[in-house]
Tab-separated table of C-alpha atoms and ligand atoms in Angstrom:
chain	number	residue	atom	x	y	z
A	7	UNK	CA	-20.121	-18.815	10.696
A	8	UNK	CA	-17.380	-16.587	9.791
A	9	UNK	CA	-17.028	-16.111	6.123
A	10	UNK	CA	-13.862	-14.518	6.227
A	11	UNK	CA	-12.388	-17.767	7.071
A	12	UNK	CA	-9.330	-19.374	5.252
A	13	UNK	CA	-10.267	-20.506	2.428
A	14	UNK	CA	-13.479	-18.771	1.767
A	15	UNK	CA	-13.738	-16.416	-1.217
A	16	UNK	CA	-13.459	-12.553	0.165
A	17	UNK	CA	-15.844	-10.106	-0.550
A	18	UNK	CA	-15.009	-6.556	-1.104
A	19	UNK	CA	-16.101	-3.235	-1.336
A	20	UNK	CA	-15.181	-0.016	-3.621
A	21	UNK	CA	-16.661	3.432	-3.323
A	22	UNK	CA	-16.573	6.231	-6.014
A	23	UNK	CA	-17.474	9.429	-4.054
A	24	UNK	CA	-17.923	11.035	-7.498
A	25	UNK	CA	-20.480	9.034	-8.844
A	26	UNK	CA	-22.105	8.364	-5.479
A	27	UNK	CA	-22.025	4.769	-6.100
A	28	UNK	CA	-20.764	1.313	-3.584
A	29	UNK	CA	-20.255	-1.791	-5.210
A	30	UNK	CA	-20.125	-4.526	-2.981
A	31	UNK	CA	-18.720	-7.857	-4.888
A	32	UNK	CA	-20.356	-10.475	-2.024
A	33	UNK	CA	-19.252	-14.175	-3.306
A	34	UNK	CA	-22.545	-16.502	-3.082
A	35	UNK	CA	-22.712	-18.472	0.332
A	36	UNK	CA	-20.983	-15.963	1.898
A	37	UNK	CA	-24.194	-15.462	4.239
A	38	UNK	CA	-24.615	-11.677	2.645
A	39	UNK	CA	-25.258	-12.248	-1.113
A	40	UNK	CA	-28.275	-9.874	-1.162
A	41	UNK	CA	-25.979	-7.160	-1.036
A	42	UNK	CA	-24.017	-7.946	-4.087
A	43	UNK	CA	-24.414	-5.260	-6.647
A	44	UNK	CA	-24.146	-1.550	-7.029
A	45	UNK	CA	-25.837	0.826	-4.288
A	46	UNK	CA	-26.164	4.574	-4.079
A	47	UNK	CA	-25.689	4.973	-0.175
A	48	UNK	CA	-29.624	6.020	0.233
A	49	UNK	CA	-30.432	2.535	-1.796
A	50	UNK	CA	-28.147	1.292	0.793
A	51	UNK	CA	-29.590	2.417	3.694
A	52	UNK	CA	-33.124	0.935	2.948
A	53	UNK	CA	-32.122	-2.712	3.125
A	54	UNK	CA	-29.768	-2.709	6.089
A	55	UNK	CA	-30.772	-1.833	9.768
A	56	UNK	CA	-30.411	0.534	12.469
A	57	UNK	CA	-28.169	2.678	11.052
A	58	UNK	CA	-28.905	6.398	9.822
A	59	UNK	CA	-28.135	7.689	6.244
A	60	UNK	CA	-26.059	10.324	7.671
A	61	UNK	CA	-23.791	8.140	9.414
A	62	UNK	CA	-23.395	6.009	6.540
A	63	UNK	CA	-22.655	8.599	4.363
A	64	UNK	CA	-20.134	9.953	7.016
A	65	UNK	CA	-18.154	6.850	6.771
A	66	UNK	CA	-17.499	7.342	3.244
A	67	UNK	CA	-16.943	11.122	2.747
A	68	UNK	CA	-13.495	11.518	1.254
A	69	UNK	CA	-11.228	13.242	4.286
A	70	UNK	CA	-9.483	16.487	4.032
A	71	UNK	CA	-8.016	17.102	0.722
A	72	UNK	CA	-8.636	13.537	0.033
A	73	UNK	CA	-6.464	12.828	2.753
A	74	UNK	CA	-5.460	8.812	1.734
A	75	UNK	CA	-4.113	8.084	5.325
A	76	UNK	CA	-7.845	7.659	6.634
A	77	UNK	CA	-9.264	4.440	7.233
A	78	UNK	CA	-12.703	3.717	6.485
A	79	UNK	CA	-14.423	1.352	8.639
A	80	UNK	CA	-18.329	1.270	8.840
A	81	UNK	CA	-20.718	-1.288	10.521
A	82	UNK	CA	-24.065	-2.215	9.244
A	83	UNK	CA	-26.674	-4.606	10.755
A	84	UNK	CA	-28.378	-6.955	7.800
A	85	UNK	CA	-32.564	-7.105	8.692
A	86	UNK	CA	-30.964	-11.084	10.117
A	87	UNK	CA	-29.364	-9.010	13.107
A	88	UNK	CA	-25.855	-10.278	11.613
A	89	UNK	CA	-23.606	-7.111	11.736
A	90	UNK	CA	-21.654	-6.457	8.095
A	91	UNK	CA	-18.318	-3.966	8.486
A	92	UNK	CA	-17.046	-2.536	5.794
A	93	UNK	CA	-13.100	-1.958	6.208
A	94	UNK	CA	-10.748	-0.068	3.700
A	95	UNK	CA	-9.346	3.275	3.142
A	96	UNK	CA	-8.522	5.451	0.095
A	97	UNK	CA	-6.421	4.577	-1.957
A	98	UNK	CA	-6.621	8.031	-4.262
A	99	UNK	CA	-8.770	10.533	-3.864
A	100	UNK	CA	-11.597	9.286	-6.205
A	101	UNK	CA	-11.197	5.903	-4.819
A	102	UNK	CA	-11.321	4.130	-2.086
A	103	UNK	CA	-11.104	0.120	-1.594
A	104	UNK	CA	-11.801	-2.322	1.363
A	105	UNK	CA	-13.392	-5.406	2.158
A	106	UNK	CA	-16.333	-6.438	3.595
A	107	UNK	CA	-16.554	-9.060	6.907
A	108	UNK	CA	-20.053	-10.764	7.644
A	109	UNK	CA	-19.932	-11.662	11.304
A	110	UNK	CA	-22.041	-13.989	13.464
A	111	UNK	CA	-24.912	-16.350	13.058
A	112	UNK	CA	-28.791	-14.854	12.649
A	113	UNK	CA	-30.184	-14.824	16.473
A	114	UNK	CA	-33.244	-16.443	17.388
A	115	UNK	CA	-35.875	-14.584	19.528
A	116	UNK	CA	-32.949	-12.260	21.419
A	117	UNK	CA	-33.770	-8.810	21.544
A	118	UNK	CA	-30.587	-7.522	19.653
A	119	UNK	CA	-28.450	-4.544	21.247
A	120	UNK	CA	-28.759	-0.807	19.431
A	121	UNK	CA	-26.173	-0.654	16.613
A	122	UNK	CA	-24.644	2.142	18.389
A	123	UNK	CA	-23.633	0.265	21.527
A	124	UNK	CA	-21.807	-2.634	19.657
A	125	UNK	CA	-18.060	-1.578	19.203
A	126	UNK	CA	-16.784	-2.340	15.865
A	127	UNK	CA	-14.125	-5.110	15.768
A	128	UNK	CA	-11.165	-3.165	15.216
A	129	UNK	CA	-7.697	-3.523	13.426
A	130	UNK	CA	-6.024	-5.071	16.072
A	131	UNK	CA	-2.022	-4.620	15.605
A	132	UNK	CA	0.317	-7.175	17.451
A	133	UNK	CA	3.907	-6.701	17.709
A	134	UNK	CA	6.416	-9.730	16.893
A	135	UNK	CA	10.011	-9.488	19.292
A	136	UNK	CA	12.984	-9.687	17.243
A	137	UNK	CA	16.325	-9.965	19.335
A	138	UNK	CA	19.985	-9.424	18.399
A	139	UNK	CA	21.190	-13.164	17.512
A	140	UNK	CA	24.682	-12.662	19.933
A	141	UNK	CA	23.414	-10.613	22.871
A	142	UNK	CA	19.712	-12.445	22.582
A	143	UNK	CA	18.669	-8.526	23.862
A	144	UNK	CA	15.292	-7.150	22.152
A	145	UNK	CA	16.024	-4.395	18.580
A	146	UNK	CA	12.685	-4.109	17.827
A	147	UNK	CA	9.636	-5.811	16.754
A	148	UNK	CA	7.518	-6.631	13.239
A	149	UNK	CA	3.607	-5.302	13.186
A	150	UNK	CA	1.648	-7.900	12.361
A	151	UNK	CA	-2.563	-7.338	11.682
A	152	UNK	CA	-5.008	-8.684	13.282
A	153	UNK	CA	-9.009	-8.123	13.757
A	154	UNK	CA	-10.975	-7.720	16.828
A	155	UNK	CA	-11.507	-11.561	17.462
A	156	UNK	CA	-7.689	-12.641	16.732
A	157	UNK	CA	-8.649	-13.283	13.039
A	158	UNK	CA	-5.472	-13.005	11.061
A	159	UNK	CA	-5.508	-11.057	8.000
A	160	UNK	CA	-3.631	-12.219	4.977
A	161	UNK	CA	-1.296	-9.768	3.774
A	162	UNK	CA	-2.958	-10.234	0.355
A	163	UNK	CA	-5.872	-8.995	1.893
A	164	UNK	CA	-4.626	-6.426	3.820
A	165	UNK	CA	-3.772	-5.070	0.462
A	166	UNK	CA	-7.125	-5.182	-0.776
A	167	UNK	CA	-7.936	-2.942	1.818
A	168	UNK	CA	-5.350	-0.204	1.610
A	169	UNK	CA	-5.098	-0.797	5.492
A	170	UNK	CA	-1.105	0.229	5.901
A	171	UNK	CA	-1.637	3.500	6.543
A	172	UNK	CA	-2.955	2.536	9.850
A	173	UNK	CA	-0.548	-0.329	10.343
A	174	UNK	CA	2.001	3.010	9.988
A	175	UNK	CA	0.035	4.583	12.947
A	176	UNK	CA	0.611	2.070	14.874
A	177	UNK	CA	3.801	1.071	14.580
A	178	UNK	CA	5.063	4.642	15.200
A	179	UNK	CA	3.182	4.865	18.014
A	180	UNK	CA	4.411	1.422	19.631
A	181	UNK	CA	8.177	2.967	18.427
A	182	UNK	CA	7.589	6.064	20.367
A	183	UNK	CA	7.771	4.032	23.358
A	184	UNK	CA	10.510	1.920	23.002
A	185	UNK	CA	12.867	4.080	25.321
A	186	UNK	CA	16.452	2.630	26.441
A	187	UNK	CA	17.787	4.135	29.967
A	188	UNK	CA	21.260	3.863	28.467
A	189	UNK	CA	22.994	4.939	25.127
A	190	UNK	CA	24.965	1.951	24.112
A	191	UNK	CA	22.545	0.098	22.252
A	192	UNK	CA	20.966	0.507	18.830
A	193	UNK	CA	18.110	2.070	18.288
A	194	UNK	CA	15.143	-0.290	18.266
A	195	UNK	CA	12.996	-0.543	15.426
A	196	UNK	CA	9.444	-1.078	14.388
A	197	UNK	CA	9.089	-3.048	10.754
A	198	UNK	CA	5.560	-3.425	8.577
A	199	UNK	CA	4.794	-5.149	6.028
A	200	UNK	CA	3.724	-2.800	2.943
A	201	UNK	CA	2.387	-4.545	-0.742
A	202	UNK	CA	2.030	-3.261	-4.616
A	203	UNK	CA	-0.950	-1.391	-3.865
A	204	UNK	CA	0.821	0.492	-0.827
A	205	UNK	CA	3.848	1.178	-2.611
A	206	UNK	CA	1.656	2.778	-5.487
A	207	UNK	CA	0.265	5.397	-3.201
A	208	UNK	CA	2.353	8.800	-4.157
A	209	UNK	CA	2.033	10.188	-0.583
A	210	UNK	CA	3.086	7.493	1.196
A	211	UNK	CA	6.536	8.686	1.521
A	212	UNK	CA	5.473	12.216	3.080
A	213	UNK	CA	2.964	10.230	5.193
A	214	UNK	CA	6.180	8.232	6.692
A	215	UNK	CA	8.097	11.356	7.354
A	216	UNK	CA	4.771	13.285	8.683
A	217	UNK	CA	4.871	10.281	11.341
A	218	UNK	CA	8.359	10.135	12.191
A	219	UNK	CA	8.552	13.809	12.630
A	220	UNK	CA	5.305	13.594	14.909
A	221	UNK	CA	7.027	11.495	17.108
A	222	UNK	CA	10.408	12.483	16.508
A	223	UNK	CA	11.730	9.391	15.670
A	224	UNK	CA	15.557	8.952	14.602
A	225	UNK	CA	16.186	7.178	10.790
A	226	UNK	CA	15.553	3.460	10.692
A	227	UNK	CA	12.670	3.767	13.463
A	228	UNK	CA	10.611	2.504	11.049
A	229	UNK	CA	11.116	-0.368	8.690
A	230	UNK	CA	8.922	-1.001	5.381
A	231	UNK	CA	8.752	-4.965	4.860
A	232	UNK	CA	8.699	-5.803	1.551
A	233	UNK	CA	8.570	-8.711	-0.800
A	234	UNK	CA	9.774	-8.708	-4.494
A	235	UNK	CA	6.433	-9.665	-5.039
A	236	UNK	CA	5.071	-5.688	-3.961
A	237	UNK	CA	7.684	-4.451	-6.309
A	238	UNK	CA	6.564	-6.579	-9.294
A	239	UNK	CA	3.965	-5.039	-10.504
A	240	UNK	CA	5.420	-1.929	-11.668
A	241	UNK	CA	9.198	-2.089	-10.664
A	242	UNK	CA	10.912	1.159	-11.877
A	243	UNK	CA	7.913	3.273	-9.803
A	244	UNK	CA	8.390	1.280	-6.676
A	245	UNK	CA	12.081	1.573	-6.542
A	246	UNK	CA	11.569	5.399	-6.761
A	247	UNK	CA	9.050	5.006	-4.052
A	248	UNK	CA	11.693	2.742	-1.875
A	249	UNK	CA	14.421	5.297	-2.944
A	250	UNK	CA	11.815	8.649	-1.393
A	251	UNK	CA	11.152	5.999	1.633
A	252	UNK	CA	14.472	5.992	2.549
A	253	UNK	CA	14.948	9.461	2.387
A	254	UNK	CA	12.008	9.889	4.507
A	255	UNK	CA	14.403	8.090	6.888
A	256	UNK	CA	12.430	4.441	6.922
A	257	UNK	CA	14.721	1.496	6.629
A	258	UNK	CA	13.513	-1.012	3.767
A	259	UNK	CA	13.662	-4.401	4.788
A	260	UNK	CA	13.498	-7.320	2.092
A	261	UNK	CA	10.938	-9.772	3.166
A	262	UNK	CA	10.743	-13.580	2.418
A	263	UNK	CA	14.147	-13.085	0.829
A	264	UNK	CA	15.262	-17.075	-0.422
A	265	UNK	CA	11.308	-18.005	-0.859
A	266	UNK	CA	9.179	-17.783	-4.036
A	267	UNK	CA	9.646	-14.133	-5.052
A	268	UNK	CA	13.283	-12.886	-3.829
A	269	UNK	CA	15.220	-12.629	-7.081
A	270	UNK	CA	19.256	-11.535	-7.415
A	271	UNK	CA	17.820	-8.739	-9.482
A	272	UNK	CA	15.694	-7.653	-6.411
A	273	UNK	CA	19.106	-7.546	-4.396
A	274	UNK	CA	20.990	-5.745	-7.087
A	275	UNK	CA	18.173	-2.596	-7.126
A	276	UNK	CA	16.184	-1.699	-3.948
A	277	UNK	CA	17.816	0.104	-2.087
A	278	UNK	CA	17.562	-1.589	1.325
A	279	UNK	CA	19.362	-2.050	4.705
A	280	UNK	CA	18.316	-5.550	5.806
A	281	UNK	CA	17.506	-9.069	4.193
A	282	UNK	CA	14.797	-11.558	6.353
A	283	UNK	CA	15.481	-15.072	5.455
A	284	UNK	CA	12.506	-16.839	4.882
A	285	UNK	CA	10.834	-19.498	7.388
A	286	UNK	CA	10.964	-22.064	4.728
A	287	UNK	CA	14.614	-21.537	4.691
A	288	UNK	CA	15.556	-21.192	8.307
A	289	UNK	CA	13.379	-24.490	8.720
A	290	UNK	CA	15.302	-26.477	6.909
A	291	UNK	CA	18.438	-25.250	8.291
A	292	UNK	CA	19.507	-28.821	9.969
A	293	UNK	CA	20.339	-29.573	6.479
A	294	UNK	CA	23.930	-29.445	5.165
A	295	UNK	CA	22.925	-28.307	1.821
A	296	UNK	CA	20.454	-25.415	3.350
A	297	UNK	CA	23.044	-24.684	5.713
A	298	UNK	CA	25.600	-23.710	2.249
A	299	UNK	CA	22.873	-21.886	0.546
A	300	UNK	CA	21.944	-19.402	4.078
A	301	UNK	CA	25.549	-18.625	4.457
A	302	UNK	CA	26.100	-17.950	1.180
A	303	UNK	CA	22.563	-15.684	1.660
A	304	UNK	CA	24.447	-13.795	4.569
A	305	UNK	CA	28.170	-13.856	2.785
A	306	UNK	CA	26.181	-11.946	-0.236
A	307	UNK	CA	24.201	-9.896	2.194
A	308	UNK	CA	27.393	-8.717	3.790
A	309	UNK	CA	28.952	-7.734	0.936
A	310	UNK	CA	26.154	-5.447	0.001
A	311	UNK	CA	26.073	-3.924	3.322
A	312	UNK	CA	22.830	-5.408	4.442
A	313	UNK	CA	22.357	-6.574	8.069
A	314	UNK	CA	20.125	-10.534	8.099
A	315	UNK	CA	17.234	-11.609	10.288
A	316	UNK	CA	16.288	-15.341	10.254
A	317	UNK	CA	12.203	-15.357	10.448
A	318	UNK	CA	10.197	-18.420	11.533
A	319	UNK	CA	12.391	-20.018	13.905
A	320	UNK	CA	10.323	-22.414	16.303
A	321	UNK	CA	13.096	-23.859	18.032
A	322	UNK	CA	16.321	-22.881	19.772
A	323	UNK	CA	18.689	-25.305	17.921
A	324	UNK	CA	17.569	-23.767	14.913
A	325	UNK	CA	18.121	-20.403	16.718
A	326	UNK	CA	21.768	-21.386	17.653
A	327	UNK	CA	22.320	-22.837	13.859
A	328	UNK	CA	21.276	-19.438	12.180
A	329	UNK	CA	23.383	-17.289	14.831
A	330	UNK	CA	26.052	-19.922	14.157
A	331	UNK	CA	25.615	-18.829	10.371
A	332	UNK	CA	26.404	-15.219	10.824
A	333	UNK	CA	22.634	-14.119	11.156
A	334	UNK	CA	22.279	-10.667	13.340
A	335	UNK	CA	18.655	-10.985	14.016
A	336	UNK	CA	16.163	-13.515	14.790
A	337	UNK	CA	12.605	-13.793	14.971
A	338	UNK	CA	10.132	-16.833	15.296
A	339	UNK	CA	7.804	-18.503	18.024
A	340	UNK	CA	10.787	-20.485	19.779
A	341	UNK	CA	11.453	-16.741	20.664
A	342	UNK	CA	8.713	-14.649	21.197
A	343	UNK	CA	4.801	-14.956	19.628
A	344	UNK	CA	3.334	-11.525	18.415
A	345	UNK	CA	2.365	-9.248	21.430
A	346	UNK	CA	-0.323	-6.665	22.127
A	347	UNK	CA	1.175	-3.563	22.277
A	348	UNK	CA	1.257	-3.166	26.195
A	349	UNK	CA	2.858	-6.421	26.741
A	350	UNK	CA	5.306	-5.643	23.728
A	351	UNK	CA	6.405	-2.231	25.885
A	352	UNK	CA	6.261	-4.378	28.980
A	353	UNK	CA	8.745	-6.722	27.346
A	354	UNK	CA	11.000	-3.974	26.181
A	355	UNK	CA	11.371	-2.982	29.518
A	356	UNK	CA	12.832	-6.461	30.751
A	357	UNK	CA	14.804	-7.378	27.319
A	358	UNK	CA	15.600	-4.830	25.504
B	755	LIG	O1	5.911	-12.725	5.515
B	755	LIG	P1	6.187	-12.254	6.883
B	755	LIG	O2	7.599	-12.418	7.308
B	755	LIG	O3	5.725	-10.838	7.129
B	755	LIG	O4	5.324	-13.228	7.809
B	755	LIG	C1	5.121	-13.026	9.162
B	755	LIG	C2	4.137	-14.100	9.584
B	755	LIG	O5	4.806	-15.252	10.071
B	755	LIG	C3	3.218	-13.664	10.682
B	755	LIG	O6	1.890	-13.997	10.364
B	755	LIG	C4	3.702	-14.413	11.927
B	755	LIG	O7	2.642	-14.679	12.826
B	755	LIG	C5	4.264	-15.667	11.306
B	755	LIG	N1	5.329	-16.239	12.103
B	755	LIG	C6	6.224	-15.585	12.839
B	755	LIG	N2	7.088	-16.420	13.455
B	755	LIG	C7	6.703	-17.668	13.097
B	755	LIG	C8	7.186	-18.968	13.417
B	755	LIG	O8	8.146	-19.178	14.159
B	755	LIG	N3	6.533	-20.002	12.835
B	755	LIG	C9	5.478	-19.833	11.989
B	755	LIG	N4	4.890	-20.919	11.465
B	755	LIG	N5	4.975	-18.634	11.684
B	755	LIG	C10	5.585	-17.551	12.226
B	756	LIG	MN1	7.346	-9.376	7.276
């Protein structure tokens, strides 16, 4: 039983490396309630298995100079045999944040491998195409997470666990080798999706320019996905942060724009480059009356200088429609499913 399931309340962890102490909040039926409650790591260690007190305490020393960037990710085995990660990261020096993901069913008489030789399921990035809406060529790709056994994390989870900086890692990497044999195109892009929590880390910024100067990326290499909702929660400080992002050189790209959250207001004060138009509004493009509102979307967009990609689009005639409509991007399964990364480089190399 996986209890990380839809649905199914999430438990979490946070770690004070001043005080020494982990609380793990484990809801009950989540198949590791006995470890709800506050632990010193040594208390810890006595009531899970296989693992040394060292190597727990390893996963949880704060990194250089309470470097934020580092992801935590620790695997325990319960006395069961059922193996417990914890996944998170830092989100300030003095605290770091993540959640915890109970895997597998108790075994029966089965001798049960060394903790050592089971590899940890890890963040598992896949890449989502996005192609120019005229020339239907490849620009770039949106990260997407996934775990090891093509669990899809919520986004709202994802920032539970502080897990963009390594979303970041990835993406630049996967941006680094989008190469074009010829000049005349734009440069392709890599875009992930950041939330409040993200946005309220103060080094994020440098970390985004430490990353596009490792791999020497040109501006808008990198674009920061975000919905009103990450900038709601404490608006004037996140539209500084957008403002240092984009001097960094990242693009900002306004997520979900014409679903829940996506306000004029939003439009009128983050400084972005690009609008996505939500599924829910693509999808009901056949409609005359949707079909008004997205061009109106695009007619605005124009006029503030920001380029449009239609998300969710699961069929070609909607495709056509939103190209029709003036969109410059699209993205959605009737073009491309997320990738892994090799087989989004191998498609660059026939599409792009
Ligand atoms: O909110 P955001 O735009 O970041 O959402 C991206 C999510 O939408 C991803 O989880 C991705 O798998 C999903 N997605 C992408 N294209 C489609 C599509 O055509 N249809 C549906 N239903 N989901 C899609
Ligand atoms: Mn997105």
């Amino acid at each position: 039983m996986d209890t990380n399931a839809p649905g199914s309340p999430l438990a979490s962890w946070s770690w004070n490396p001043e005080t020494g102490v982990i609380d793990l909040t484990v809801p009950a039926g989540s198949g590791a309630f006995g470890l709800a409650g506050q632990w010193t790591l040594d208390s810890l260690r006595h009531v899970v298995d296989g693992l040394s007190g060292a190597r727990l305490r390893q996963s949880f020393r704060p990194g250089q100079r309470g470097d934020t960037a580092e992801v935590i990710n620790c695997a325990l085995a319960l006395p069961d045999g059922r193996r417990v990660q914890l996944i998170g990261g830092y989100l300030a020096p003095l605290e770091a944040r993540g959640i915890v993901i109970v895997e597998g069913e108790p075994p029966r008489a089965s001798p049960r491998p060394a903790l050592e030789d089971v590899p940890p399921p890890p963040l598992n990035p896949v890449f989502q195409p996005i192609f120019d809406a005229r020339t239907r060529r490849l620009c770039g790709f949106e990260a997407l997470a996934r775990w090891g056994a093509g669990l899809a994390v919520d986004p709202r989870v994802l920032e539970e666990a502080g897990l963009a900086s390594a979303m970041l890692l990835h993406a630049a990497e996967l941006r680094a080798g989008l190469t074009r044999t010829t000049g005349d195109q734009p440069e392709p892009f890599v875009g992930v999706n950041l939330t409040a929590l993200d946005l309220a880390r103060p080094d994020l910024p440098e970390f985004v320019s430490a990353l596009q100067a490792a791999h020497r990326l040109p501006p808008g290499a990198l674009v920061i996905e975000l919905t009103e909702q990450a900038a709601l929660r404490d608006r004037k400080h996140a539209m500084a942060t957008l403002e240092r992002l984009a001097e960094a050189g990242a693009h900002i790209a306004l997520d979900d724009f014409g679903a829940g959250h996506s306000s004029f207001a939003w439009l009128l004060e983050a400084p972005a480059n690009s609008l996505k138009l939500d599924a829910d509004l693509t999808g009901r493009a056949g409609s005359p009356r949707a079909r008004s509102v997205i061009s109106g979307v695009i007619a605005m967009a124009r006029e503030l200088g920001l380029s449009v990609t239609a998300e969710g689009l699961e069929s070609e005639a909607l495709a056509d429609v939103l190209t029709e409509l003036g969109a410059d991007r699209l993205q959605g399964f009737a073009l491309g499913r997320p990738l892994s990364a090799s087989a989004a480089l191998a498609l660059w190399q026939v599409r792009s």
